[in-house]
CSV table of C-alpha atoms and ligand atoms in Angstrom, one decimal:
chain,number,residue,atom,x,y,z
A,25,MET,CA,-7.1,-9.2,10.6
A,26,SER,CA,-10.3,-9.2,8.8
A,27,GLN,CA,-14.5,-10.1,9.4
A,28,GLU,CA,-13.9,-11.5,6.2
A,29,SER,CA,-12.6,-14.7,4.9
A,30,PRO,CA,-9.5,-14.6,2.8
A,31,ASP,CA,-11.6,-16.0,0.0
A,32,GLN,CA,-14.1,-13.4,0.0
A,33,ILE,CA,-11.4,-10.1,0.1
A,34,PHE,CA,-10.3,-12.2,-3.0
A,35,ALA,CA,-14.5,-12.4,-4.8
A,36,ASP,CA,-15.1,-9.1,-3.6
A,37,ALA,CA,-11.6,-7.4,-5.3
A,38,LEU,CA,-13.4,-9.0,-7.9
A,39,LYS,CA,-16.9,-7.4,-7.7
A,40,ARG,CA,-15.0,-4.0,-8.4
A,41,LEU,CA,-13.8,-5.3,-11.8
A,42,ASP,CA,-17.3,-5.7,-12.4
A,43,ARG,CA,-18.3,-2.2,-11.4
A,44,ALA,CA,-15.8,-1.1,-13.9
A,45,ALA,CA,-16.6,-2.8,-16.8
A,46,GLU,CA,-20.1,-1.1,-16.9
A,47,PHE,CA,-18.5,1.7,-17.6
A,48,ALA,CA,-15.0,0.5,-19.2
A,49,ASP,CA,-15.2,-0.7,-22.5
A,50,ILE,CA,-12.5,-3.9,-22.1
A,51,GLY,CA,-14.3,-6.4,-23.9
A,52,GLU,CA,-15.5,-9.8,-22.7
A,53,GLU,CA,-11.9,-11.3,-22.8
A,54,ALA,CA,-9.8,-8.9,-21.1
A,55,LEU,CA,-12.7,-9.0,-18.1
A,56,LEU,CA,-12.0,-13.5,-18.5
A,57,ARG,CA,-8.5,-13.0,-18.1
A,58,LEU,CA,-7.6,-10.3,-15.1
A,59,LYS,CA,-10.5,-12.7,-13.0
A,60,SER,CA,-8.1,-16.0,-12.6
A,61,PRO,CA,-4.0,-15.3,-11.2
A,62,LYS,CA,-1.2,-16.4,-13.9
A,63,SER,CA,0.2,-18.7,-11.4
A,64,VAL,CA,-0.2,-19.2,-7.4
A,65,LEU,CA,3.2,-21.6,-6.7
A,66,GLU,CA,3.1,-22.6,-3.0
A,67,VAL,CA,5.9,-24.2,-1.8
A,68,SER,CA,7.5,-25.6,1.3
A,69,ILE,CA,10.2,-24.2,3.0
A,70,PRO,CA,12.0,-26.2,5.4
A,71,VAL,CA,15.0,-23.7,8.1
A,72,ARG,CA,16.7,-24.9,10.8
A,73,MET,CA,15.9,-23.5,13.8
A,74,ASP,CA,18.3,-22.4,16.9
A,75,ASP,CA,18.2,-25.5,19.1
A,76,GLY,CA,18.7,-27.2,15.9
A,77,SER,CA,15.5,-28.5,15.5
A,78,LEU,CA,13.7,-28.3,11.6
A,79,ARG,CA,10.4,-26.7,11.2
A,80,VAL,CA,8.8,-26.6,7.4
A,81,PHE,CA,6.7,-22.3,6.7
A,82,GLN,CA,3.9,-22.4,3.7
A,83,GLY,CA,4.6,-20.1,1.5
A,84,TYR,CA,3.4,-18.5,-1.3
A,85,ARG,CA,4.1,-15.7,-4.5
A,86,VAL,CA,1.3,-15.8,-6.9
A,87,ARG,CA,1.9,-13.5,-10.4
A,88,HIS,CA,-1.8,-12.2,-11.4
A,89,ASP,CA,-1.0,-10.5,-14.3
A,90,ASP,CA,2.2,-10.0,-16.8
A,91,THR,CA,0.5,-8.6,-20.2
A,92,ARG,CA,1.8,-5.0,-18.7
A,93,GLY,CA,5.4,-6.1,-17.7
A,94,PRO,CA,6.9,-8.1,-15.3
A,95,THR,CA,5.0,-8.1,-12.0
A,96,LYS,CA,5.2,-6.4,-8.5
A,97,GLY,CA,4.5,-6.8,-5.2
A,98,GLY,CA,5.2,-7.6,-1.7
A,99,ILE,CA,6.3,-10.6,0.9
A,100,ARG,CA,4.3,-10.5,3.9
A,101,PHE,CA,6.1,-12.2,6.7
A,102,HIS,CA,2.4,-12.6,8.7
A,103,PRO,CA,1.0,-15.7,10.7
A,104,ASN,CA,-2.8,-14.4,8.6
A,105,VAL,CA,-1.3,-15.5,5.2
A,106,HIS,CA,-4.2,-16.7,3.2
A,107,PRO,CA,-3.7,-17.5,-0.3
A,108,GLY,CA,-7.2,-15.9,-0.6
A,109,GLU,CA,-5.6,-12.7,0.8
A,110,VAL,CA,-2.2,-13.0,-1.5
A,111,LYS,CA,-4.4,-12.9,-4.2
A,112,ALA,CA,-6.6,-9.7,-3.9
A,113,LEU,CA,-3.5,-8.1,-2.9
A,114,ALA,CA,-1.8,-9.3,-5.6
A,115,PHE,CA,-4.8,-8.0,-8.3
A,116,TRP,CA,-4.9,-5.1,-6.5
A,117,MET,CA,-1.5,-4.3,-7.3
A,118,THR,CA,-2.1,-5.3,-11.4
A,119,CYS,CA,-4.3,-2.5,-11.1
A,120,LYS,CA,-2.4,0.1,-8.8
A,121,CYS,CA,0.5,-0.1,-11.1
A,122,ALA,CA,-2.3,0.2,-14.6
A,123,VAL,CA,-3.9,3.4,-12.6
A,124,VAL,CA,-0.6,5.2,-12.1
A,125,GLY,CA,0.9,3.8,-16.0
A,126,ILE,CA,4.2,2.1,-14.8
A,127,PRO,CA,5.1,-1.0,-16.5
A,128,PHE,CA,4.5,-3.2,-14.3
A,129,GLY,CA,1.4,-6.1,-13.2
A,130,GLY,CA,0.6,-7.2,-10.0
A,131,GLY,CA,1.9,-10.0,-7.9
A,132,LYS,CA,2.5,-10.7,-3.8
A,133,GLY,CA,3.9,-13.3,-1.4
A,134,GLY,CA,3.3,-14.3,1.7
A,135,VAL,CA,4.7,-16.4,4.8
A,136,VAL,CA,2.5,-17.9,7.8
A,137,VAL,CA,4.7,-16.9,9.9
A,138,ASP,CA,4.6,-15.1,13.1
A,139,PRO,CA,8.4,-12.6,12.8
A,140,LYS,CA,8.1,-11.7,16.5
A,141,HIS,CA,8.5,-15.1,17.8
A,142,LEU,CA,12.3,-16.0,15.3
A,143,SER,CA,15.8,-15.4,16.2
A,144,ARG,CA,17.2,-12.4,13.6
A,145,LEU,CA,19.7,-15.9,12.5
A,146,GLU,CA,16.1,-17.3,12.4
A,147,LEU,CA,14.7,-14.6,10.4
A,148,GLU,CA,17.7,-14.5,8.1
A,149,ARG,CA,17.3,-18.6,7.5
A,150,LEU,CA,13.9,-17.4,6.2
A,151,SER,CA,13.9,-15.2,4.4
A,152,ARG,CA,16.7,-16.6,2.2
A,153,GLY,CA,14.4,-20.4,2.1
A,154,PHE,CA,12.0,-18.6,0.7
A,155,ILE,CA,14.3,-17.3,-2.3
A,156,ASP,CA,15.7,-20.8,-3.1
A,157,CYS,CA,12.3,-21.7,-3.0
A,158,VAL,CA,10.3,-19.2,-5.4
A,159,ALA,CA,14.7,-18.4,-7.1
A,160,ASP,CA,12.8,-20.1,-10.8
A,161,PHE,CA,9.1,-17.7,-10.0
A,162,ILE,CA,11.5,-14.1,-9.8
A,163,GLY,CA,13.2,-12.1,-12.3
A,164,PRO,CA,13.9,-8.4,-12.9
A,165,GLU,CA,12.2,-9.6,-16.0
A,166,THR,CA,9.3,-11.5,-14.9
A,167,ASP,CA,8.2,-11.1,-10.6
A,168,ILE,CA,9.9,-8.5,-8.5
A,169,PRO,CA,9.1,-8.8,-5.4
A,170,ALA,CA,8.9,-5.3,-2.4
A,171,PRO,CA,9.0,-5.3,1.3
A,172,ASP,CA,5.5,-5.6,2.5
A,173,VAL,CA,3.6,-5.6,6.2
A,174,TYR,CA,6.5,-7.3,8.3
A,175,THR,CA,9.5,-7.5,6.2
A,176,ASN,CA,12.2,-4.7,6.0
A,177,ALA,CA,14.7,-3.5,3.3
A,178,MET,CA,17.6,-5.4,6.1
A,179,ILE,CA,15.0,-8.5,4.6
A,180,MET,CA,14.8,-7.6,0.8
A,181,GLY,CA,18.7,-7.6,1.0
A,182,TRP,CA,19.7,-11.1,2.8
A,183,MET,CA,16.8,-12.0,-0.9
A,184,MET,CA,19.1,-10.1,-3.2
A,185,ASP,CA,21.9,-11.9,-1.9
A,186,GLU,CA,20.5,-15.3,-2.5
A,187,TYR,CA,18.8,-14.6,-5.5
A,188,SER,CA,22.1,-13.4,-6.6
A,189,LYS,CA,24.3,-16.4,-5.4
A,190,ILE,CA,22.0,-18.8,-7.2
A,191,CYS,CA,22.2,-16.8,-10.5
A,192,ARG,CA,25.9,-17.0,-9.3
A,193,GLN,CA,25.6,-12.9,-10.6
A,194,ARG,CA,25.0,-9.7,-8.4
A,195,THR,CA,20.9,-9.1,-10.1
A,196,PRO,CA,19.7,-5.9,-7.6
A,197,ALA,CA,17.0,-5.2,-9.9
A,198,VAL,CA,15.5,-8.4,-9.0
A,199,ILE,CA,14.4,-7.1,-5.4
A,200,THR,CA,13.0,-3.6,-4.7
A,201,GLY,CA,12.9,-1.6,-0.7
A,202,LYS,CA,16.4,-3.0,-0.8
A,203,PRO,CA,18.8,-0.9,1.9
A,204,ILE,CA,20.4,1.7,0.2
A,205,PRO,CA,24.5,0.9,0.0
A,206,LEU,CA,23.0,-2.1,-1.5
A,207,GLY,CA,21.1,-0.3,-4.9
A,208,GLY,CA,17.9,1.2,-2.8
A,209,SER,CA,16.7,4.0,-3.8
A,210,LEU,CA,16.4,7.4,-2.4
A,211,GLY,CA,13.4,8.6,-1.6
A,212,ARG,CA,11.6,5.2,-1.4
A,213,ASP,CA,11.1,4.9,2.4
A,214,ASP,CA,8.8,8.0,2.4
A,215,ALA,CA,7.0,7.1,-0.9
A,216,THR,CA,3.9,6.2,0.0
A,217,GLY,CA,2.5,8.7,1.9
A,218,ARG,CA,4.0,11.1,0.1
A,219,GLY,CA,2.0,9.7,-3.7
A,220,ALA,CA,-0.9,10.0,-1.3
A,221,TYR,CA,0.1,13.7,0.5
A,222,TYR,CA,0.2,14.6,-3.4
A,223,CYS,CA,-3.1,13.0,-4.1
A,224,ILE,CA,-4.5,15.6,-1.1
A,225,LYS,CA,-2.3,18.4,-2.1
A,226,GLU,CA,-4.4,18.1,-5.2
A,227,LEU,CA,-7.8,18.3,-4.0
A,228,GLU,CA,-6.3,21.2,-1.7
A,229,THR,CA,-7.3,22.8,-5.1
A,230,ARG,CA,-10.6,21.1,-6.1
A,231,LYS,CA,-12.2,22.2,-2.7
A,232,ASN,CA,-10.2,25.5,-1.8
A,233,TRP,CA,-8.9,23.9,1.8
A,234,THR,CA,-7.1,26.0,3.5
A,235,PRO,CA,-5.0,23.7,5.8
A,236,GLU,CA,-5.6,24.9,9.3
A,237,ASN,CA,-9.0,24.3,9.4
A,238,VAL,CA,-8.9,20.8,8.1
A,239,ARG,CA,-9.0,18.4,10.7
A,240,VAL,CA,-7.8,15.0,9.8
A,241,ALA,CA,-7.0,11.2,11.7
A,242,VAL,CA,-4.7,9.2,10.3
A,243,GLN,CA,-5.4,5.6,11.6
A,244,GLY,CA,-2.3,2.9,11.4
A,245,PHE,CA,1.1,5.8,13.0
A,246,GLY,CA,3.8,3.1,10.8
A,247,ASN,CA,5.5,3.9,7.2
A,248,ALA,CA,3.1,4.6,5.8
A,249,GLY,CA,0.6,7.2,8.5
A,250,GLN,CA,3.6,8.2,10.5
A,251,HIS,CA,5.3,9.8,5.8
A,252,VAL,CA,1.2,11.2,5.1
A,253,ALA,CA,0.9,12.9,8.6
A,254,ARG,CA,4.8,14.7,8.5
A,255,LEU,CA,3.7,15.7,5.3
A,256,LEU,CA,0.9,17.8,6.0
A,257,HIS,CA,1.1,18.5,9.3
A,258,ALA,CA,4.5,20.5,8.2
A,259,ASP,CA,1.6,22.4,5.8
A,260,GLY,CA,-0.6,22.6,8.6
A,261,TYR,CA,-2.5,20.5,8.4
A,262,ARG,CA,-4.4,19.8,11.3
A,263,ILE,CA,-4.1,16.0,12.9
A,264,VAL,CA,-5.8,15.7,15.7
A,265,ALA,CA,-6.1,11.8,15.6
A,266,VAL,CA,-3.3,9.1,15.4
A,267,SER,CA,-3.2,5.8,16.5
A,268,ASP,CA,-1.4,2.0,16.6
A,269,SER,CA,-2.5,-1.8,16.2
A,270,ARG,CA,-2.9,-0.5,20.4
A,271,GLY,CA,-5.2,2.5,20.3
A,272,GLY,CA,-4.9,6.3,19.6
A,273,VAL,CA,-4.6,9.5,20.9
A,274,PHE,CA,-6.8,12.1,20.3
A,275,ARG,CA,-6.4,16.1,20.7
A,276,GLN,CA,-8.7,19.0,18.9
A,277,GLU,CA,-6.4,21.6,18.8
A,278,GLY,CA,-3.7,19.2,16.9
A,279,LEU,CA,-0.7,17.0,17.8
A,280,ASP,CA,2.7,17.2,17.6
A,281,ILE,CA,3.6,14.9,14.9
A,282,PRO,CA,7.4,15.3,14.3
A,283,ARG,CA,7.0,14.1,18.2
A,284,LEU,CA,5.2,11.8,18.6
A,285,ILE,CA,7.2,10.4,15.7
A,286,GLU,CA,10.5,10.4,17.4
A,287,THR,CA,8.4,9.1,20.4
A,288,LYS,CA,6.7,6.4,18.9
A,289,ASN,CA,10.0,5.1,16.9
A,290,ARG,CA,12.1,5.2,19.9
A,291,THR,CA,9.5,4.0,23.2
A,292,ARG,CA,7.1,2.5,20.0
A,293,ARG,CA,4.3,4.3,21.9
A,294,ILE,CA,2.3,6.9,20.8
A,295,ASP,CA,0.4,7.9,24.2
A,296,ALA,CA,3.8,8.3,25.7
A,297,VAL,CA,4.2,11.8,24.0
A,298,TYR,CA,0.5,13.1,26.1
A,299,HIS,CA,0.9,10.7,28.4
A,300,GLU,CA,3.5,8.7,29.8
A,301,GLY,CA,7.4,9.1,31.4
A,302,SER,CA,8.7,10.6,27.9
A,303,VAL,CA,7.1,14.2,28.4
A,304,CYS,CA,6.8,14.0,32.2
A,305,ASP,CA,5.2,12.2,34.8
A,306,CYS,CA,1.9,12.9,34.9
A,307,PRO,CA,-0.2,10.3,33.4
A,308,ASP,CA,-3.0,12.8,32.6
A,309,CYS,CA,-0.2,16.2,30.8
A,310,GLY,CA,-1.9,17.9,28.6
A,311,SER,CA,-5.6,16.6,29.5
A,312,GLU,CA,-8.1,18.4,32.2
A,313,GLN,CA,-7.3,16.3,35.0
A,314,CYS,CA,-3.7,16.9,34.3
A,315,GLN,CA,-2.2,17.5,38.3
A,316,CYS,CA,1.5,18.5,37.2
A,317,GLU,CA,3.4,20.8,38.5
A,318,ASP,CA,6.2,21.0,36.6
A,319,CYS,CA,5.0,20.2,33.1
A,320,HIS,CA,7.2,20.2,31.1
A,321,CYS,CA,4.8,19.8,27.3
A,322,ASP,CA,4.7,22.6,25.6
A,323,ASP,CA,1.3,22.9,25.1
A,324,GLY,CA,0.8,23.2,29.4
A,325,PRO,CA,-2.0,21.2,31.0
A,326,GLY,CA,-5.4,21.8,30.0
A,327,ALA,CA,-4.4,21.0,26.7
A,328,LYS,CA,-7.3,18.3,26.3
A,329,SER,CA,-5.9,16.2,24.9
A,330,LYS,CA,-7.0,12.2,25.9
A,331,SER,CA,-6.6,8.3,24.5
A,332,ILE,CA,-9.4,6.9,21.8
A,333,THR,CA,-9.0,3.7,20.4
A,334,ASN,CA,-8.9,2.4,17.1
A,335,ALA,CA,-12.8,1.9,16.1
A,336,GLU,CA,-13.6,5.7,18.2
A,337,LEU,CA,-11.1,7.5,16.0
A,338,LEU,CA,-12.0,6.3,12.4
A,339,GLU,CA,-15.7,8.2,13.3
A,340,LEU,CA,-14.6,11.1,14.3
A,341,ASP,CA,-15.4,14.1,13.0
A,342,VAL,CA,-13.0,15.6,11.1
A,343,ASP,CA,-12.3,17.0,7.6
A,344,ILE,CA,-10.1,13.7,6.3
A,345,LEU,CA,-10.1,10.2,7.6
A,346,ILE,CA,-6.8,8.0,6.2
A,347,PRO,CA,-7.2,4.6,6.9
A,348,ALA,CA,-3.2,3.5,7.1
A,349,ALA,CA,-2.6,0.3,9.1
A,350,MET,CA,-4.5,-2.7,7.6
A,351,GLU,CA,-7.8,-4.8,5.7
A,352,ASN,CA,-11.6,-4.2,6.6
A,353,GLN,CA,-11.5,-1.4,8.5
A,354,ILE,CA,-14.9,-0.1,6.9
A,355,THR,CA,-17.1,-2.5,6.7
A,356,VAL,CA,-21.4,-2.2,7.7
A,357,GLU,CA,-21.0,-1.8,10.7
A,358,ASN,CA,-19.6,1.2,10.7
A,359,ALA,CA,-20.0,2.5,8.0
A,360,ALA,CA,-22.6,4.8,8.2
A,361,ARG,CA,-21.1,5.7,12.1
A,362,ILE,CA,-18.1,7.2,9.3
A,363,LYS,CA,-18.1,11.0,9.6
A,364,ALA,CA,-15.8,12.5,7.7
A,365,PRO,CA,-16.2,13.5,4.2
A,366,VAL,CA,-13.0,12.7,2.4
A,367,VAL,CA,-11.4,9.1,2.8
A,368,ILE,CA,-7.9,8.7,1.8
A,369,GLU,CA,-7.3,4.4,1.7
A,370,VAL,CA,-3.3,4.0,2.5
A,371,ALA,CA,-4.2,0.7,3.6
A,372,ASN,CA,-4.4,-1.5,0.6
A,373,GLY,CA,-8.5,-2.4,1.0
A,374,PRO,CA,-9.4,-1.4,4.5
A,375,THR,CA,-12.3,-0.8,3.1
A,376,THR,CA,-15.2,-3.4,2.6
A,377,CYS,CA,-17.3,-3.2,-0.7
A,378,ASP,CA,-20.5,-3.5,1.3
A,379,ALA,CA,-19.2,-0.4,3.4
A,380,ASP,CA,-18.8,1.1,0.0
A,381,GLU,CA,-22.0,1.0,-0.6
A,382,ILE,CA,-23.0,3.2,2.5
A,383,LEU,CA,-20.9,5.6,2.3
A,384,ILE,CA,-21.0,6.6,-1.9
A,385,GLN,CA,-24.9,6.8,-0.7
A,386,GLN,CA,-23.6,9.3,2.4
A,387,ASP,CA,-21.3,11.2,-0.2
A,388,THR,CA,-18.7,10.5,0.6
A,389,LEU,CA,-15.5,10.4,-1.5
A,390,ILE,CA,-13.2,8.5,-1.1
A,391,VAL,CA,-9.8,8.3,-3.2
A,392,PRO,CA,-8.6,4.6,-3.3
A,393,ASP,CA,-6.2,2.5,-1.8
A,394,ILE,CA,-5.1,1.4,-6.0
A,395,LEU,CA,-4.8,5.7,-6.3
A,396,ALA,CA,-3.6,6.3,-2.9
A,397,ASN,CA,-0.8,4.5,-2.0
A,398,ALA,CA,0.5,3.8,-5.4
A,399,GLY,CA,4.1,5.8,-4.4
A,400,GLY,CA,5.5,2.9,-2.7
A,401,VAL,CA,5.2,0.8,-6.4
A,402,THR,CA,6.1,4.1,-8.1
A,403,VAL,CA,9.6,4.4,-6.4
A,404,SER,CA,10.4,0.8,-6.7
A,405,TYR,CA,10.2,1.2,-10.7
A,406,PHE,CA,12.0,4.2,-9.6
A,407,GLU,CA,14.9,1.5,-7.8
A,408,TRP,CA,14.2,-0.6,-10.8
A,409,VAL,CA,15.2,1.2,-13.5
A,410,GLN,CA,18.0,3.0,-11.6
A,411,ASN,CA,19.6,-0.5,-10.8
A,412,ARG,CA,19.3,-2.0,-14.5
A,413,ALA,CA,20.8,1.5,-15.6
A,414,GLY,CA,23.7,1.1,-13.2
A,415,TYR,CA,22.8,5.3,-12.2
A,416,TYR,CA,21.3,6.5,-9.3
A,417,TRP,CA,19.1,9.4,-8.6
A,418,THR,CA,19.4,12.8,-6.7
A,419,GLU,CA,16.4,12.4,-4.0
A,420,ASP,CA,14.7,15.6,-5.6
A,421,GLU,CA,14.3,13.9,-8.4
A,422,VAL,CA,12.8,11.2,-6.8
A,423,HIS,CA,10.3,13.2,-5.4
A,424,ASP,CA,10.1,15.7,-8.5
A,425,ARG,CA,9.5,12.3,-10.8
A,426,LEU,CA,6.9,10.7,-8.4
A,427,LYS,CA,4.8,13.8,-8.2
A,428,GLU,CA,4.2,14.2,-11.2
A,429,ILE,CA,3.4,11.0,-11.5
A,430,MET,CA,0.9,10.8,-8.4
A,431,SER,CA,-0.9,14.7,-9.8
A,432,ARG,CA,-0.8,13.6,-13.5
A,433,GLU,CA,-2.8,10.0,-12.7
A,434,PHE,CA,-5.3,12.0,-9.6
A,435,VAL,CA,-6.3,14.1,-12.4
A,436,ALA,CA,-7.3,11.3,-15.1
A,437,VAL,CA,-9.2,9.4,-12.4
A,438,TYR,CA,-11.0,12.6,-10.9
A,439,ASP,CA,-11.8,14.5,-14.0
A,440,LEU,CA,-13.0,11.0,-15.0
A,441,MET,CA,-15.2,10.7,-12.1
A,442,THR,CA,-17.0,13.9,-13.4
A,443,GLN,CA,-17.3,12.1,-16.2
A,444,LEU,CA,-18.9,9.5,-15.6
A,445,GLN,CA,-20.6,10.5,-12.4
A,446,THR,CA,-19.6,7.9,-10.5
A,447,ASP,CA,-17.6,6.8,-7.4
A,448,MET,CA,-14.0,7.8,-7.5
A,449,ARG,CA,-12.9,4.2,-6.7
A,450,THR,CA,-14.9,3.6,-9.8
A,451,ALA,CA,-13.0,5.3,-12.1
A,452,ALA,CA,-10.5,4.1,-10.7
A,453,TYR,CA,-10.7,1.1,-12.0
A,454,VAL,CA,-11.8,2.5,-15.2
A,455,HIS,CA,-8.7,3.4,-15.7
A,456,ALA,CA,-6.5,0.7,-15.0
A,457,MET,CA,-9.0,-1.4,-17.2
A,458,THR,CA,-8.7,0.9,-20.2
A,459,ARG,CA,-4.6,0.3,-19.9
A,460,LEU,CA,-4.9,-3.3,-19.1
A,461,GLY,CA,-8.0,-4.0,-21.5
A,462,ASP,CA,-5.6,-1.9,-24.8
A,463,ALA,CA,-2.8,-4.6,-23.9
A,464,LEU,CA,-4.8,-7.2,-23.5
A,465,ASN,CA,-6.8,-7.0,-27.1
A,466,SER,CA,-3.8,-6.0,-28.6
A,467,GLN,CA,-2.9,-9.8,-28.4
A,468,GLY,CA,-6.0,-9.7,-30.4
A,469,THR,CA,-9.4,-11.0,-30.0
A,470,GLU,CA,-12.1,-13.2,-31.2
A,471,ARG,CA,-13.5,-11.0,-33.3
A,472,PHE,CA,-9.8,-10.4,-34.4
A,473,PHE,CA,-9.2,-14.7,-34.2
A,474,SER,CA,-12.8,-15.6,-35.6
A,475,ASN,CA,-12.7,-13.9,-38.5
A,476,HIS,CA,-9.0,-15.4,-39.2
A,477,VAL,CA,-9.7,-17.1,-42.6
A,478,THR,CA,-10.4,-13.3,-44.4
A,479,SER,CA,-7.7,-11.9,-43.1
A,480,GLN,CA,-3.9,-11.0,-43.9
A,481,THR,CA,-1.9,-14.1,-44.9
A,482,PRO,CA,1.8,-14.1,-42.9
A,483,PRO,CA,4.2,-12.8,-44.4
A,484,LYS,CA,6.7,-15.5,-45.5
A,485,THR,CA,10.0,-16.0,-44.0
A,486,ALA,CA,12.6,-16.2,-45.9
A,487,SER,CA,13.9,-19.8,-45.7
A,488,ALA,CA,12.2,-22.3,-47.7
B,508,NAD,P1,3.7,-1.1,9.1
B,508,NAD,O1,4.0,-1.8,9.6
B,508,NAD,O2,5.2,0.1,9.0
B,508,NAD,O3,2.6,0.3,9.7
B,508,NAD,C1,1.9,-0.5,10.3
B,508,NAD,C2,0.4,0.4,11.5
B,508,NAD,O4,-0.5,-0.1,11.4
B,508,NAD,C3,1.2,0.0,13.0
B,508,NAD,O5,1.6,1.4,13.3
B,508,NAD,C4,0.7,-0.8,13.4
B,508,NAD,O6,1.3,-0.3,15.5
B,508,NAD,C5,-0.8,-0.4,13.3
B,508,NAD,N1,-1.9,-1.3,13.1
B,508,NAD,C6,-1.7,-2.6,13.0
B,508,NAD,N2,-3.2,-3.5,13.1
B,508,NAD,C7,-3.9,-2.6,13.1
B,508,NAD,C8,-5.4,-1.7,14.1
B,508,NAD,N3,-6.2,-3.1,13.9
B,508,NAD,N4,-5.1,-0.6,14.1
B,508,NAD,C9,-5.2,0.6,14.1
B,508,NAD,N5,-3.6,-0.1,13.7
B,508,NAD,C10,-3.0,-0.7,13.4
B,508,NAD,O7,3.0,-1.1,7.4
B,508,NAD,P2,2.7,-0.3,6.2
B,508,NAD,O8,4.2,-0.1,5.3
B,508,NAD,O9,2.9,1.7,7.0
B,508,NAD,O10,1.4,-0.3,5.6
B,508,NAD,C11,0.1,0.1,6.2
B,508,NAD,C12,-0.3,0.0,5.5
B,508,NAD,O11,0.0,0.8,3.8
B,508,NAD,C13,-0.7,-1.7,4.8
B,508,NAD,O12,-2.0,-1.9,4.4
B,508,NAD,C14,0.3,-1.8,3.5
B,508,NAD,O13,-0.5,-3.4,2.8
B,508,NAD,C15,-0.2,-0.4,3.1
B,508,NAD,N6,0.8,0.2,1.8
B,508,NAD,C16,2.3,0.1,2.0
B,508,NAD,C17,2.9,0.7,1.2
B,508,NAD,C18,4.4,1.1,2.0
B,508,NAD,O14,4.8,1.2,1.1
B,508,NAD,N7,5.1,0.8,2.3
B,508,NAD,C19,3.0,0.4,-0.1
B,508,NAD,C20,1.3,0.1,-0.3
B,508,NAD,C21,0.7,0.2,0.9
């Protein structure tokens, strides 16, 4: 998955803190505290398999910092889960919540497993088993999980149910990303893509873009990638390339995104629309080589689509590049060949630290992950608020509140970038660290405590 070691991912994540500290007046102590997670829990989850055998899975839950509120972050089921990577993901969550100003800290969890090799019953036992192991660690006021890579709404529903059984009371606010009938929020499904879309709309105003002239490439066509592509396409943006883990498709005139989404979700393939039987049986349908006489493709033969690799997609001559798949996709190996002048980081950590430097020298504007993909955690916050209030919002209310937060914080970070004459990632970290520093320092710093002899004496208590 990533070329860096998982421990290196965390070390790299902290480098960004150091860079931002050159601009932010956060204080040494706050910086020191943010460099170590609050707690790291490792658990062993015994699971009875369908054939009667017993397997024990390793799981982790990291709480990075809870100064601004309960920790918040997803649970990943993936064979490459490693505590170093989970620590980095939890750290990013702390920063992300602070960037958008929601009252949460950062957490993250994971289980070392390839869920594709489990039956549905085994998956349910594992999900409930994980909660049995971490139940003392999580809670609506302490640590609130959510879905992440290879976990979904149904798994969140099982986990909420298990936690509720342990507590002997229904506790929907312990977890977000639940199915709607179990207390999920309307608008959570497309929140990450929509949040990134609102950032792009702010850029559109500043850059005077005409959507029809803006070419976009999206790497990763899952939840986040599909929704940002769908919203941009509906506004007239020309989405010229998309890809998934198998590779991608490119069409200079722009792709039919609604049809790609429908076909991808039905066939699990994105190339089926332009190259395979779902449109017509000609493998070259839509390309210059197309030989079909009775073509059902709306664009007809000669529409010039072609297959591309994920590496080729990243290096396309486009106006906006949207990495929306995995970490470490833009590295020192390919950074100099990235032609897009604007990169919107919908995935977490798609650009390595060293690659960042190269892109900054090339004058590439990077809207960083901790801002660009913060729409997901923002609507998770809305879900938690609705669960606690027992009062549910309409989809329009969710969209309006999300737009207000994303637009406001985008403008704040963009203006800070201009004011500090730095890159947008550093500005986003400065913005986050100012909020974090204010919270951490309001508990007292060395300057306050070293003067304790001369400071006010504590008020007397009423009792003798
Ligand atoms: P997903 O599992 O729904 O989709 C991931 C997509 O990436 C799939 O289409 C998969 O085929 C593709 N993919 C995997 N490896 C790839 C590779 N090497 N090259 C190209 N494509 C590849 O996941 P998602 O929820 O859309 O998340 C995508 C990214 O966005 C992750 O980094 C995730 O952490 C981040 N993110 C998601 C959310 C959310 O709410 N979904 C919130 C914040 C951040």
